[in-house]
Amino acid sequence: MTGFSEAELHGTAMAKTYFALIPSIVGEALFGRLLAIWHDSWIRGKGDEPLLEQLVTDQILDDPDLGPIARNVASLWYLGMWFQLPAEWRNVHGAWANDVTFVVSPQSYTEGLVWKAIHTHPPAAKQPGYGSWALPPVTTEDAS
Amino acid sequence: MSVSQSPSGNYDAIIVGGGPVGAHVAKELVAKNKRVLMLEAGRAGGLTYQGYRSYVDTYYTRVIKDTNSPYPYNPSAPSPNDTDIVKIVKGTPDLIGYQVEMGPEAFGSTYLRQLGGTSLHWLGTTPRFCPNDFKLKTKYGRGVDWPLTYDELEPYYGQAEWSMGVSANKGDQEMHGIKFPRGYDYPMERIPMSYSDQVIGKAVKGKTVNFSGKDYPVQVSSLAQARNSIPRKGYTPVGAVGNPDVGQRCEGNGACIPICPVQAKYSALKTIAALLESPYFTLLAQAVVTKVTLGANGRVNGVEYVRYETEGLGPNATFTATATIYVLAGHAVENAKLLLASNVANKYNKEVGRNLMDHPFSYTWALAPQSMGSFRGPIQTSGIETLRDGDFRKDFAAFRTDVGNAGWDIVNYPPNGDVTEALGKNVFGKKLRSQLANTLPRQVRIGYDVEQLPEWKNCVEIDPTYKDALGCYRPIIKYDVSDYSWQAMVEAMKVSKVVFDALGIPTKDQHFHGRIAGVADSKHYTSPDGKRHPLNFIGAGHHIGTHRMGFTKSDSVVNSDQQSWDHDNLYVVGCGSMPTTGTANPTLTAVALALRSTKAMLGQLR
């Protein structure tokens, strides 16, 4: 879902926080369903990237109940942020009290994977050191 | 000495406002054993290392990481925020937030009322003004002249650069007649230019733009910056308050605005923390000065201030403090507000609050074909400084060109939008990761700090209808931008066109129209690529004017010593004293002016 390895996700030390947070915003039933379908897709698509992508798109992202939650799960990993769910979703499932746009914690911001994805660091944290910015950037080719 | 509860005894000077300008006045007076009381309206935030770090944590958790986002909202001493700025509907004031905006243009600049002032969130860019900026009227027939020259201010520029800790190489700064005395150099070596600065610099080598029939080079050069670098002989970098080993060098945190997490960037907290060691210095925070009072002889005989115990709640108590001289260093808008509320400094004219200026900031952006290494290093390390002066100033304003290091930063606040947009299109997993990796580091953003002329109608006013929680006036802003500046924005876009073409950026990836949230498209257009792009701008955070200095008591609020024409023991200091904006970020010049003014103050205190 994120394009990062299990080790990279664990490396953020945010997994437990997010795992507890999501059902507290959308309820355990929907979160459980999302996990079950994700697990099913993952088993069926294992080793077959295009199939996995198709399954996730069809069964999760295009699902009006699960799609918005799944996108928010990715936002958590990438940005450390929860975005308020779309109005259409709330028409059906109601607006939960803590379904607001927010940054989960100082750590969730500094552990956002987007910075790693673009070969830099979160502003105001994990500083690269004096003069590092004058050197040619790391590119995707270098990194892989 | 200490952060005391109530001031006692007689002070030589009372300084209203604990920003960089007030701090430097205090530093000079205390050095001569004068007793100084500093009254700061905001909280004494950041005086301990852990306290400062709490602002960094706040920044991490803010959804909108705007200029004042790390600093808690304080209803007892409110500050204007970026998110308060909305499109002004004719005839309807914008009442959101602290500032009341009457238009016709939105005044999109912010400042911070907290110990350290706006130097907590400033970028730290410290160019000097050009000599011709001091004589705009004589040289180009525009605006007004200053009652002092570059040469008169020059020694104080040097003093300010050494006090604040500016990193630059003299040779990079010698242009437009900016000269340094023999043997002088900046206290620290220049901050390394970013990779993207170097790529752009190489690409535009030898390129020019034609303004008013004359060719000017488009040339990228290093900016003078008040952030720590490698010290030259005789200078020791000043690190974080309460933890001086931290922040000895800029570490590339990339968050200069709104907060440098290691305090490698100068803030007035550094100067004030050092002053607190002196028995001659007393700081009183959470003390909002509401009135300057006069004696029968027309001299200032005290300041009234409200002390709040709890932000937004009180209890509040009113006190009076007295001294021999009084120095208002509360920011251009706050100084004007206080003078107006006190009904002082207006015997000879009605200049108080007038001639409010900024550097209207217009920007362009593009997607380079290759990685520029964006989102690395201080937000800005270089500029195109070649258009800060020239004969074209007879026709339109000069400008500083800022070459950003943080991608499309103010354009669309990456990377949040890029991530959510991709997810909305069902891009996820490895595709999401590589899409971000292959676009964001290619983002280029070039902006223009445009000179603005003094105009009577652009002003700060007060009205009893608009008051804050403490009962103090909220500033009312009336603001417009004249064709002199608009035309500069039209012309400036030619520079972007030169840069973007030199980088080999396809036309479809070049953008000249910044649609800014809350800002209306203007009737002005630019067409550097043959198409019509409506122009608009945001504020640069450079509040200038409002209590300008001048040659006579009829044309200005203060003289060249920033001393009130009306009340000889009242000084009104800071960017508000500047008669014109030039193109330089103004803090360094404000500090230099303040240092110069302390000679007159000390003369009076002898």
PDB file of C-alpha atoms in Angstrom, chain A residues 28-107:
ATOM      1  CA  GLU A  28     -13.735  -1.341  14.556  1.00  0.00           C
ATOM      2  CA  ALA A  29     -16.194  -2.887  12.098  1.00  0.00           C
ATOM      3  CA  LEU A  30     -15.005  -0.937   9.064  1.00  0.00           C
ATOM      4  CA  PHE A  31     -11.382  -1.123  10.076  1.00  0.00           C
ATOM      5  CA  GLY A  32     -11.706  -4.895  10.547  1.00  0.00           C
ATOM      6  CA  ARG A  33     -13.277  -5.223   7.115  1.00  0.00           C
ATOM      7  CA  LEU A  34     -10.488  -3.184   5.562  1.00  0.00           C
ATOM      8  CA  LEU A  35      -7.852  -5.386   7.186  1.00  0.00           C
ATOM      9  CA  ALA A  36      -9.592  -8.594   6.159  1.00  0.00           C
ATOM     10  CA  ILE A  37      -9.940  -7.555   2.529  1.00  0.00           C
ATOM     11  CA  TRP A  38      -6.394  -6.234   2.446  1.00  0.00           C
ATOM     12  CA  HIS A  39      -5.146  -9.527   3.868  1.00  0.00           C
ATOM     13  CA  ASP A  40      -7.141 -11.494   1.311  1.00  0.00           C
ATOM     14  CA  SER A  41      -5.804  -9.362  -1.570  1.00  0.00           C
ATOM     15  CA  TRP A  42      -2.293  -9.675  -0.274  1.00  0.00           C
ATOM     16  CA  ILE A  43      -2.477 -13.485  -0.096  1.00  0.00           C
ATOM     17  CA  ARG A  44      -4.045 -13.794  -3.561  1.00  0.00           C
ATOM     18  CA  GLY A  45      -1.727 -11.267  -5.175  1.00  0.00           C
ATOM     19  CA  LYS A  46       1.471 -12.371  -3.510  1.00  0.00           C
ATOM     20  CA  GLY A  47       4.339 -12.299  -5.989  1.00  0.00           C
ATOM     21  CA  ASP A  48       2.090 -10.861  -8.711  1.00  0.00           C
ATOM     22  CA  GLU A  49       2.382  -7.087  -8.468  1.00  0.00           C
ATOM     23  CA  PRO A  50      -0.184  -6.222 -11.219  1.00  0.00           C
ATOM     24  CA  LEU A  51      -2.760  -8.600  -9.735  1.00  0.00           C
ATOM     25  CA  LEU A  52      -2.258  -7.210  -6.237  1.00  0.00           C
ATOM     26  CA  GLU A  53      -2.647  -3.692  -7.590  1.00  0.00           C
ATOM     27  CA  GLN A  54      -5.851  -4.688  -9.391  1.00  0.00           C
ATOM     28  CA  LEU A  55      -7.290  -6.348  -6.285  1.00  0.00           C
ATOM     29  CA  VAL A  56      -6.487  -3.380  -4.041  1.00  0.00           C
ATOM     30  CA  THR A  57      -7.964  -0.934  -6.545  1.00  0.00           C
ATOM     31  CA  ASP A  58     -11.154  -2.923  -7.108  1.00  0.00           C
ATOM     32  CA  GLN A  59     -11.838  -4.187  -3.596  1.00  0.00           C
ATOM     33  CA  ILE A  60     -10.521  -1.331  -1.504  1.00  0.00           C
ATOM     34  CA  LEU A  61      -9.793   1.986  -3.232  1.00  0.00           C
ATOM     35  CA  ASP A  62     -12.917   1.923  -5.412  1.00  0.00           C
ATOM     36  CA  ASP A  63     -15.087   0.821  -2.497  1.00  0.00           C
ATOM     37  CA  PRO A  64     -17.019   3.871  -1.214  1.00  0.00           C
ATOM     38  CA  ASP A  65     -16.758   2.712   2.418  1.00  0.00           C
ATOM     39  CA  LEU A  66     -13.167   1.481   2.481  1.00  0.00           C
ATOM     40  CA  GLY A  67     -11.482   3.651  -0.171  1.00  0.00           C
ATOM     41  CA  PRO A  68     -11.403   6.869   1.870  1.00  0.00           C
ATOM     42  CA  ILE A  69     -10.110   5.008   4.932  1.00  0.00           C
ATOM     43  CA  ALA A  70      -7.387   3.283   2.938  1.00  0.00           C
ATOM     44  CA  ARG A  71      -6.255   6.609   1.479  1.00  0.00           C
ATOM     45  CA  ASN A  72      -6.066   7.988   4.981  1.00  0.00           C
ATOM     46  CA  VAL A  73      -3.992   5.027   6.113  1.00  0.00           C
ATOM     47  CA  ALA A  74      -1.512   5.899   3.376  1.00  0.00           C
ATOM     48  CA  SER A  75      -1.604   9.575   4.449  1.00  0.00           C
ATOM     49  CA  LEU A  76      -0.761   8.514   7.975  1.00  0.00           C
ATOM     50  CA  TRP A  77       2.323   6.673   6.807  1.00  0.00           C
ATOM     51  CA  TYR A  78       3.365   9.324   4.326  1.00  0.00           C
ATOM     52  CA  LEU A  79       2.549  12.514   6.183  1.00  0.00           C
ATOM     53  CA  GLY A  80       1.741  11.508   9.749  1.00  0.00           C
ATOM     54  CA  MET A  81      -1.599  13.196   9.169  1.00  0.00           C
ATOM     55  CA  TRP A  82      -5.224  12.137   9.282  1.00  0.00           C
ATOM     56  CA  PHE A  83      -7.471  13.986   6.839  1.00  0.00           C
ATOM     57  CA  GLN A  84     -11.124  14.463   7.611  1.00  0.00           C
ATOM     58  CA  LEU A  85     -13.097  11.863   5.672  1.00  0.00           C
ATOM     59  CA  PRO A  86     -15.087  13.071   2.641  1.00  0.00           C
ATOM     60  CA  ALA A  87     -18.586  14.453   3.208  1.00  0.00           C
ATOM     61  CA  GLU A  88     -20.088  11.595   1.127  1.00  0.00           C
ATOM     62  CA  TRP A  89     -18.546   9.063   3.502  1.00  0.00           C
ATOM     63  CA  ARG A  90     -19.876  10.945   6.521  1.00  0.00           C
ATOM     64  CA  ASN A  91     -23.385  11.059   5.005  1.00  0.00           C
ATOM     65  CA  VAL A  92     -23.423   7.276   5.232  1.00  0.00           C
ATOM     66  CA  HIS A  93     -21.333   6.501   8.290  1.00  0.00           C
ATOM     67  CA  GLY A  94     -21.754   9.641  10.325  1.00  0.00           C
ATOM     68  CA  ALA A  95     -19.120  12.111  11.418  1.00  0.00           C
ATOM     69  CA  TRP A  96     -17.093  10.686  14.287  1.00  0.00           C
ATOM     70  CA  ALA A  97     -15.999  13.170  16.905  1.00  0.00           C
ATOM     71  CA  ASN A  98     -12.287  12.856  16.257  1.00  0.00           C
ATOM     72  CA  ASP A  99     -12.562  12.680  12.488  1.00  0.00           C
ATOM     73  CA  VAL A 100     -10.822  15.999  11.973  1.00  0.00           C
ATOM     74  CA  THR A 101      -7.745  16.897   9.961  1.00  0.00           C
ATOM     75  CA  PHE A 102      -4.793  16.690  12.325  1.00  0.00           C
ATOM     76  CA  VAL A 103      -1.168  15.730  12.733  1.00  0.00           C
ATOM     77  CA  VAL A 104      -1.101  12.698  15.002  1.00  0.00           C
ATOM     78  CA  SER A 105       1.963  13.651  17.040  1.00  0.00           C
ATOM     79  CA  PRO A 106       5.359  15.335  16.700  1.00  0.00           C
ATOM     80  CA  GLN A 107       6.794  11.883  15.944  1.00  0.00           C
TER      81      GLN A 107
END
